[in-house]
Coordinates of C-alpha atoms in Angstrom, one line a residue:
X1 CA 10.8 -3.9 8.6
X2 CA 11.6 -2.2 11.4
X3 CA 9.5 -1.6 15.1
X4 CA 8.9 2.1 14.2
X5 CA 8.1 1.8 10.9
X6 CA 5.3 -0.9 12.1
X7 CA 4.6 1.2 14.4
X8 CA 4.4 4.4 12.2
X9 CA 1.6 2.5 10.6
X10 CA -0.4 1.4 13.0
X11 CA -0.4 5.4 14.3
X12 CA -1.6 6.6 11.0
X13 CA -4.1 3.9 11.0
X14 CA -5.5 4.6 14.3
X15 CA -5.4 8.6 13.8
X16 CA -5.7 8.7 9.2
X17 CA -5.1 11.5 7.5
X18 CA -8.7 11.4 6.1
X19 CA -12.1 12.8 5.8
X20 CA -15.3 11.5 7.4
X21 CA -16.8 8.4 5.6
X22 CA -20.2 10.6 4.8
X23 CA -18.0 12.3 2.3
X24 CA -18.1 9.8 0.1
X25 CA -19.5 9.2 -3.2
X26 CA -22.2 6.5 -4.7
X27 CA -20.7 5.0 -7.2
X28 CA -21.7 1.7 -9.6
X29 CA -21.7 -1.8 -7.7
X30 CA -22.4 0.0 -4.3
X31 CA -25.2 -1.5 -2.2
X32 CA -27.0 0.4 0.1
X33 CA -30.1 0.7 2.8
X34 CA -32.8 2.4 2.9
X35 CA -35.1 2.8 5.4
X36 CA -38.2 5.3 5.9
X37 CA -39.7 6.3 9.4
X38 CA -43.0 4.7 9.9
X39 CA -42.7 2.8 6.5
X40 CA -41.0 -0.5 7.3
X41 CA -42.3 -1.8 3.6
X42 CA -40.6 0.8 1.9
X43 CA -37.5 -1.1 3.7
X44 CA -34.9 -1.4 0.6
X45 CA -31.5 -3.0 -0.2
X46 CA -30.4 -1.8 -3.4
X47 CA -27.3 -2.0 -5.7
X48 CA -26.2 1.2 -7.6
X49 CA -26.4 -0.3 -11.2
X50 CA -24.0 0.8 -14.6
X51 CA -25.9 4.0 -15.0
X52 CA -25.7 4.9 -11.7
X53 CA -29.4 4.7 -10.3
X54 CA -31.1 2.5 -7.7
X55 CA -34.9 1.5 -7.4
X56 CA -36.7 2.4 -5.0
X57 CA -40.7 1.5 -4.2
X58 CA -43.4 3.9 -5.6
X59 CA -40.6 6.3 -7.3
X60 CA -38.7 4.1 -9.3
X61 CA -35.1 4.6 -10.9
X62 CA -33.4 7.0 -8.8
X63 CA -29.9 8.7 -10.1
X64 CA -27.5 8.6 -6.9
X65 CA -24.1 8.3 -8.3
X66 CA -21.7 11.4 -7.4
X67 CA -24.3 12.1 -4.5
X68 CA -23.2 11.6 -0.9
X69 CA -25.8 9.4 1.7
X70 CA -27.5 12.5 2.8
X71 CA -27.7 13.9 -0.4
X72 CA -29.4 10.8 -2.1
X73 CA -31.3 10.1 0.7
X74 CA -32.9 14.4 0.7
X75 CA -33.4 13.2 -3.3
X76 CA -35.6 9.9 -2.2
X77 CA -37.8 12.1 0.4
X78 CA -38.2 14.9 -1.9
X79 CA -39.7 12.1 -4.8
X80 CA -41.7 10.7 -2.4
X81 CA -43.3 13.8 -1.5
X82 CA -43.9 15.6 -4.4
X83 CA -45.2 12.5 -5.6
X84 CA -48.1 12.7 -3.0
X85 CA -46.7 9.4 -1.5
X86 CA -45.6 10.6 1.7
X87 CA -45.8 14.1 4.1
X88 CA -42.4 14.8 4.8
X89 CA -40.7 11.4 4.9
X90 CA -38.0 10.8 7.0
X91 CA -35.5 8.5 5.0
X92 CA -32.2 7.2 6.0
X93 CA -29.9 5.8 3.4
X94 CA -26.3 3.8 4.8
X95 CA -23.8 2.0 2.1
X96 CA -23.5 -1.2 3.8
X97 CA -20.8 -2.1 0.9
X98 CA -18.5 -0.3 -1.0
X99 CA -17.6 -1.5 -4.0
X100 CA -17.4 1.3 -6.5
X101 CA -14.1 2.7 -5.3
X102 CA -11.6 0.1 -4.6
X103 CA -7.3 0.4 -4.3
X104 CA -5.2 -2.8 -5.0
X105 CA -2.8 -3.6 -3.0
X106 CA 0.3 -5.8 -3.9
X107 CA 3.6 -7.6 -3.7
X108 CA 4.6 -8.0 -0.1
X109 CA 2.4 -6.9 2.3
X110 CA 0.7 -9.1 5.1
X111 CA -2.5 -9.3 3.1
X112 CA -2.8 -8.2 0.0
X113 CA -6.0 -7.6 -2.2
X114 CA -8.4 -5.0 -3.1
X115 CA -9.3 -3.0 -1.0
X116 CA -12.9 -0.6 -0.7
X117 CA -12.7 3.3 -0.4
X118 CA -15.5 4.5 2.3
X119 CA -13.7 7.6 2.6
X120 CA -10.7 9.7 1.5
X121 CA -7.7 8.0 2.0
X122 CA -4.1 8.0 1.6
X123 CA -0.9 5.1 1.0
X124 CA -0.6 4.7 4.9
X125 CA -4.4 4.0 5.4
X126 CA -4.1 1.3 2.5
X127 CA -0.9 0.0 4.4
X128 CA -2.7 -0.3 7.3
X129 CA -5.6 -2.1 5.9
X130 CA -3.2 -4.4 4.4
X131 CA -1.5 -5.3 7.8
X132 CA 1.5 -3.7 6.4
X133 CA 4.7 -4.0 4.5
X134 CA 5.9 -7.7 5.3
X135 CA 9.2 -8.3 6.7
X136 CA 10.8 -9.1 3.1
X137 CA 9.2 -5.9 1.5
X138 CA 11.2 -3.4 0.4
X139 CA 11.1 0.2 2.1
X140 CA 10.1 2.0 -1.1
X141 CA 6.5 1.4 -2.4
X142 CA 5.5 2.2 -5.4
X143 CA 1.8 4.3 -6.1
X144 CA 0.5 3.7 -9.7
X145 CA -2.4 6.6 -9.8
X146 CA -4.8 6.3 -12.5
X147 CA -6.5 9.3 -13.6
X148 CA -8.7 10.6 -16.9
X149 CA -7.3 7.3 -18.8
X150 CA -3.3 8.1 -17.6
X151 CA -1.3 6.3 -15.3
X152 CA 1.7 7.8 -13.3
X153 CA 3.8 6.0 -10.7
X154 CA 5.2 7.6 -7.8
X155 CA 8.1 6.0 -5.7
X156 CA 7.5 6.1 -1.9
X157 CA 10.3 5.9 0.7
X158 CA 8.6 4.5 3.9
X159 CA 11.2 5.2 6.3
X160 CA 11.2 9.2 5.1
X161 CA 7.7 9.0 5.3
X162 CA 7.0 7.6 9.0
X163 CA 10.2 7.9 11.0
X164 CA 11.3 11.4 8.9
X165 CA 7.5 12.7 9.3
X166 CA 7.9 13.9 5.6
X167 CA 3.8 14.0 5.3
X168 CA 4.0 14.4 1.6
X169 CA 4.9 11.8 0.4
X170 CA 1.1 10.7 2.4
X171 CA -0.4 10.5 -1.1
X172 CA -4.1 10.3 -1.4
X173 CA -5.8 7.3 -3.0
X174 CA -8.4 7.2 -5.4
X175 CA -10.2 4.3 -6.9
X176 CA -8.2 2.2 -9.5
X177 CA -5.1 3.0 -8.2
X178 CA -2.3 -0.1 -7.6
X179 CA 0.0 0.2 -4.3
X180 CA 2.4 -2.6 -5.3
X181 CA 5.3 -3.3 -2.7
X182 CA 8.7 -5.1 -3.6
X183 CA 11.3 -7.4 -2.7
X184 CA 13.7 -5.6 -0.6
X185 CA 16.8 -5.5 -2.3
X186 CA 19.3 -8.2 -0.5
X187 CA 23.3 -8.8 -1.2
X188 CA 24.9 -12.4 -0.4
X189 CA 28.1 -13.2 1.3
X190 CA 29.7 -16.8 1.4
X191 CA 33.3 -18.1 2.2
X192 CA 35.5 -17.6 5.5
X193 CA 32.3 -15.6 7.7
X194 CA 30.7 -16.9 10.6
X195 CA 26.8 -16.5 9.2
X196 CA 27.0 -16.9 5.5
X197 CA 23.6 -16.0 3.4
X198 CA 21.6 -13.2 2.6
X199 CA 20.8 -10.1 4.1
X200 CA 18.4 -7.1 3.3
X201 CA 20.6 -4.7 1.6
X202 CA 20.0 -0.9 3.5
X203 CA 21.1 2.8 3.2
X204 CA 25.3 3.2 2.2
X205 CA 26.2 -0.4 3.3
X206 CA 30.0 -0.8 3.1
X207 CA 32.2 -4.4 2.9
X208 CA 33.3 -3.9 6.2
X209 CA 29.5 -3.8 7.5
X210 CA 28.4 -6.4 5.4
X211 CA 31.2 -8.8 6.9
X212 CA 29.9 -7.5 10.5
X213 CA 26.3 -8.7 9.2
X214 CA 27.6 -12.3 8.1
X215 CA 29.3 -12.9 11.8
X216 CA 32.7 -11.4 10.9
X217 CA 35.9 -13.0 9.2
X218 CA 36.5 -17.1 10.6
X219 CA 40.2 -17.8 12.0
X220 CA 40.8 -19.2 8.8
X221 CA 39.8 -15.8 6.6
X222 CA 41.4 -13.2 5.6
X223 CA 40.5 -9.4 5.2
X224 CA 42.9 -9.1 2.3
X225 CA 41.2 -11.8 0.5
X226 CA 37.6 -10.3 0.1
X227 CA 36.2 -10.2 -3.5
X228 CA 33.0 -8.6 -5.0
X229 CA 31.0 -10.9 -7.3
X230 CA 28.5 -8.5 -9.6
X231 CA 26.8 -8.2 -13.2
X232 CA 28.3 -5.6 -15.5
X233 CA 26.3 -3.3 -17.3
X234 CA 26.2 -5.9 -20.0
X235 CA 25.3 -8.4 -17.6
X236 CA 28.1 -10.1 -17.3
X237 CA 29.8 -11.1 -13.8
X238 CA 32.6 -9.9 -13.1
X239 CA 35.3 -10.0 -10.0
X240 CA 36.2 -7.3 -8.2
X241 CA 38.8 -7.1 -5.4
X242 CA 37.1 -5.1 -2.3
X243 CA 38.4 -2.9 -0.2
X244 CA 36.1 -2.3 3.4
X245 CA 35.2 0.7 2.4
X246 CA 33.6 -0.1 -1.1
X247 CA 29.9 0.2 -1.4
X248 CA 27.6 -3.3 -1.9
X249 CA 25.0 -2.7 -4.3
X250 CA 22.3 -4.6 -4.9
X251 CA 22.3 -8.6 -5.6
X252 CA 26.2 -8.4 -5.1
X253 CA 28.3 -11.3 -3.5
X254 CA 31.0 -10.7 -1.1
X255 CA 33.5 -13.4 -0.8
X256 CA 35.6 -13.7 1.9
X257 CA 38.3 -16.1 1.1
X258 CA 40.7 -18.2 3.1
X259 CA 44.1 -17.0 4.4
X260 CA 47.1 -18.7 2.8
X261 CA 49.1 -18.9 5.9

């Protein structure tokens, strides 16, 4: 992948397209803490359970899921009070996990995993997280969303994204959703070149170009002697003689082959 698209997602990383982390919503398997002022045995570490609530000393289940920090944390002061166990608390609640709101993130990228939602975020933030596309990943990710029970997949072209600015294509996250990142598609090219192999297949590339990419054409080869190697539609290869202007597609082999005189 190229400097600028690393680079692209390092900037988005450092300035994300995202709220402030005290947007965000309890959810089940978060773990929070809870102090009160004054009150160090009302101290608490507690996981949001399946229906959403936490326990909390002298009130009991409390429901906090859908509710921000600040808002569950008013909810815990305002039980303790008009329980007559406290004047006017003063309680502070922090998630010190989150675990209720987690994006996947897989195929090649530097470290993949899941990865926990603190705030709103969006495909670049995830990238970043994941140390970014790796040098084999393709330029187009894929987003698989996941909403009421439906899945949709939308393709994302990196390169338009960070070196084009197109900002749409920035799509927020939510939890469930898969970023999965390919194998960048590659062609091969053997015979009479200098650096026979594979290369990372990109944009319009031409025959010409992809002979520049393998070293150029050895003494002993000849321009007139270049052949396309590819799969039908059927799936059957097939031979094709190239001229330098024909387009390589995906998985093709070029074949330069050797002068006759």
């Amino acid at each position: 992948m190229s400097v600028i698209l690393h680079f692209g997602i390092l900037l988005l990383a450092v300035f994300p397209l995202q709220a402030a982390a005290a947007d965000y919503q309890l959810g089940s398997g978060d773990i929070v803490h809870i102090t009160v002022y004054d009150h160090p045995e009302l101290t608490t570490d507690a996981r949001v359970d399946e229906q959403g609530k936490i326990s909390f000393p002298l009130i009991g289940g409390v429901s906090v899921a859908g509710k921000t920090a600040a808002a569950a944390q008013d909810l815990i002061a305002s039980r303790l009070e008009k329980g007559d166990f406290l004047k006017k608390p003063q309680v502070n609640l922090i998630v010190t996990e989150y675990r209720s709101k987690q994006v996947s993130v897989l195929g090649l990228v530097n470290k993949p995993g899941k990865y926990p939602l603190d705030s709103a975020s969006t495909v670049s933030d995830l990238l970043a997280l994941a140390g970014g596309v790796a040098e084999d990943g393709a330029d187009e990710v894929i987003l698989i969303h996941n909403q009421d029970g439906k899945s949709q997949q939308f393709k994302i072209n990196t390169k338009s994204l960070f070196q084009d600015g197109q900002v749409d294509l920035n799509h927020q996250v939510t939890g469930g959703d898969v970023i999965f990142v390919p194998r960048a598609a590659v062609f091969y090219i053997y015979g009479e070149v200098q650096k026979p192999g594979a290369y990372r297949l990109t944009g319009n590339l031409n025959v010409m170009q992809a002979v520049s990419l393998g070293g150029g054409i050895t003494p002993r080869g000849t321009q007139r002697g270049i052949q396309i190697r590819r799969d039908d539609k059927n799936g059957k290869p097939v031979r094709i003689h190239a001229a330098l202007t024909d387009r390589v597609r995906e998985n093709d082999v070029v074949y330069v082959k050797e002068s006759l005189f």
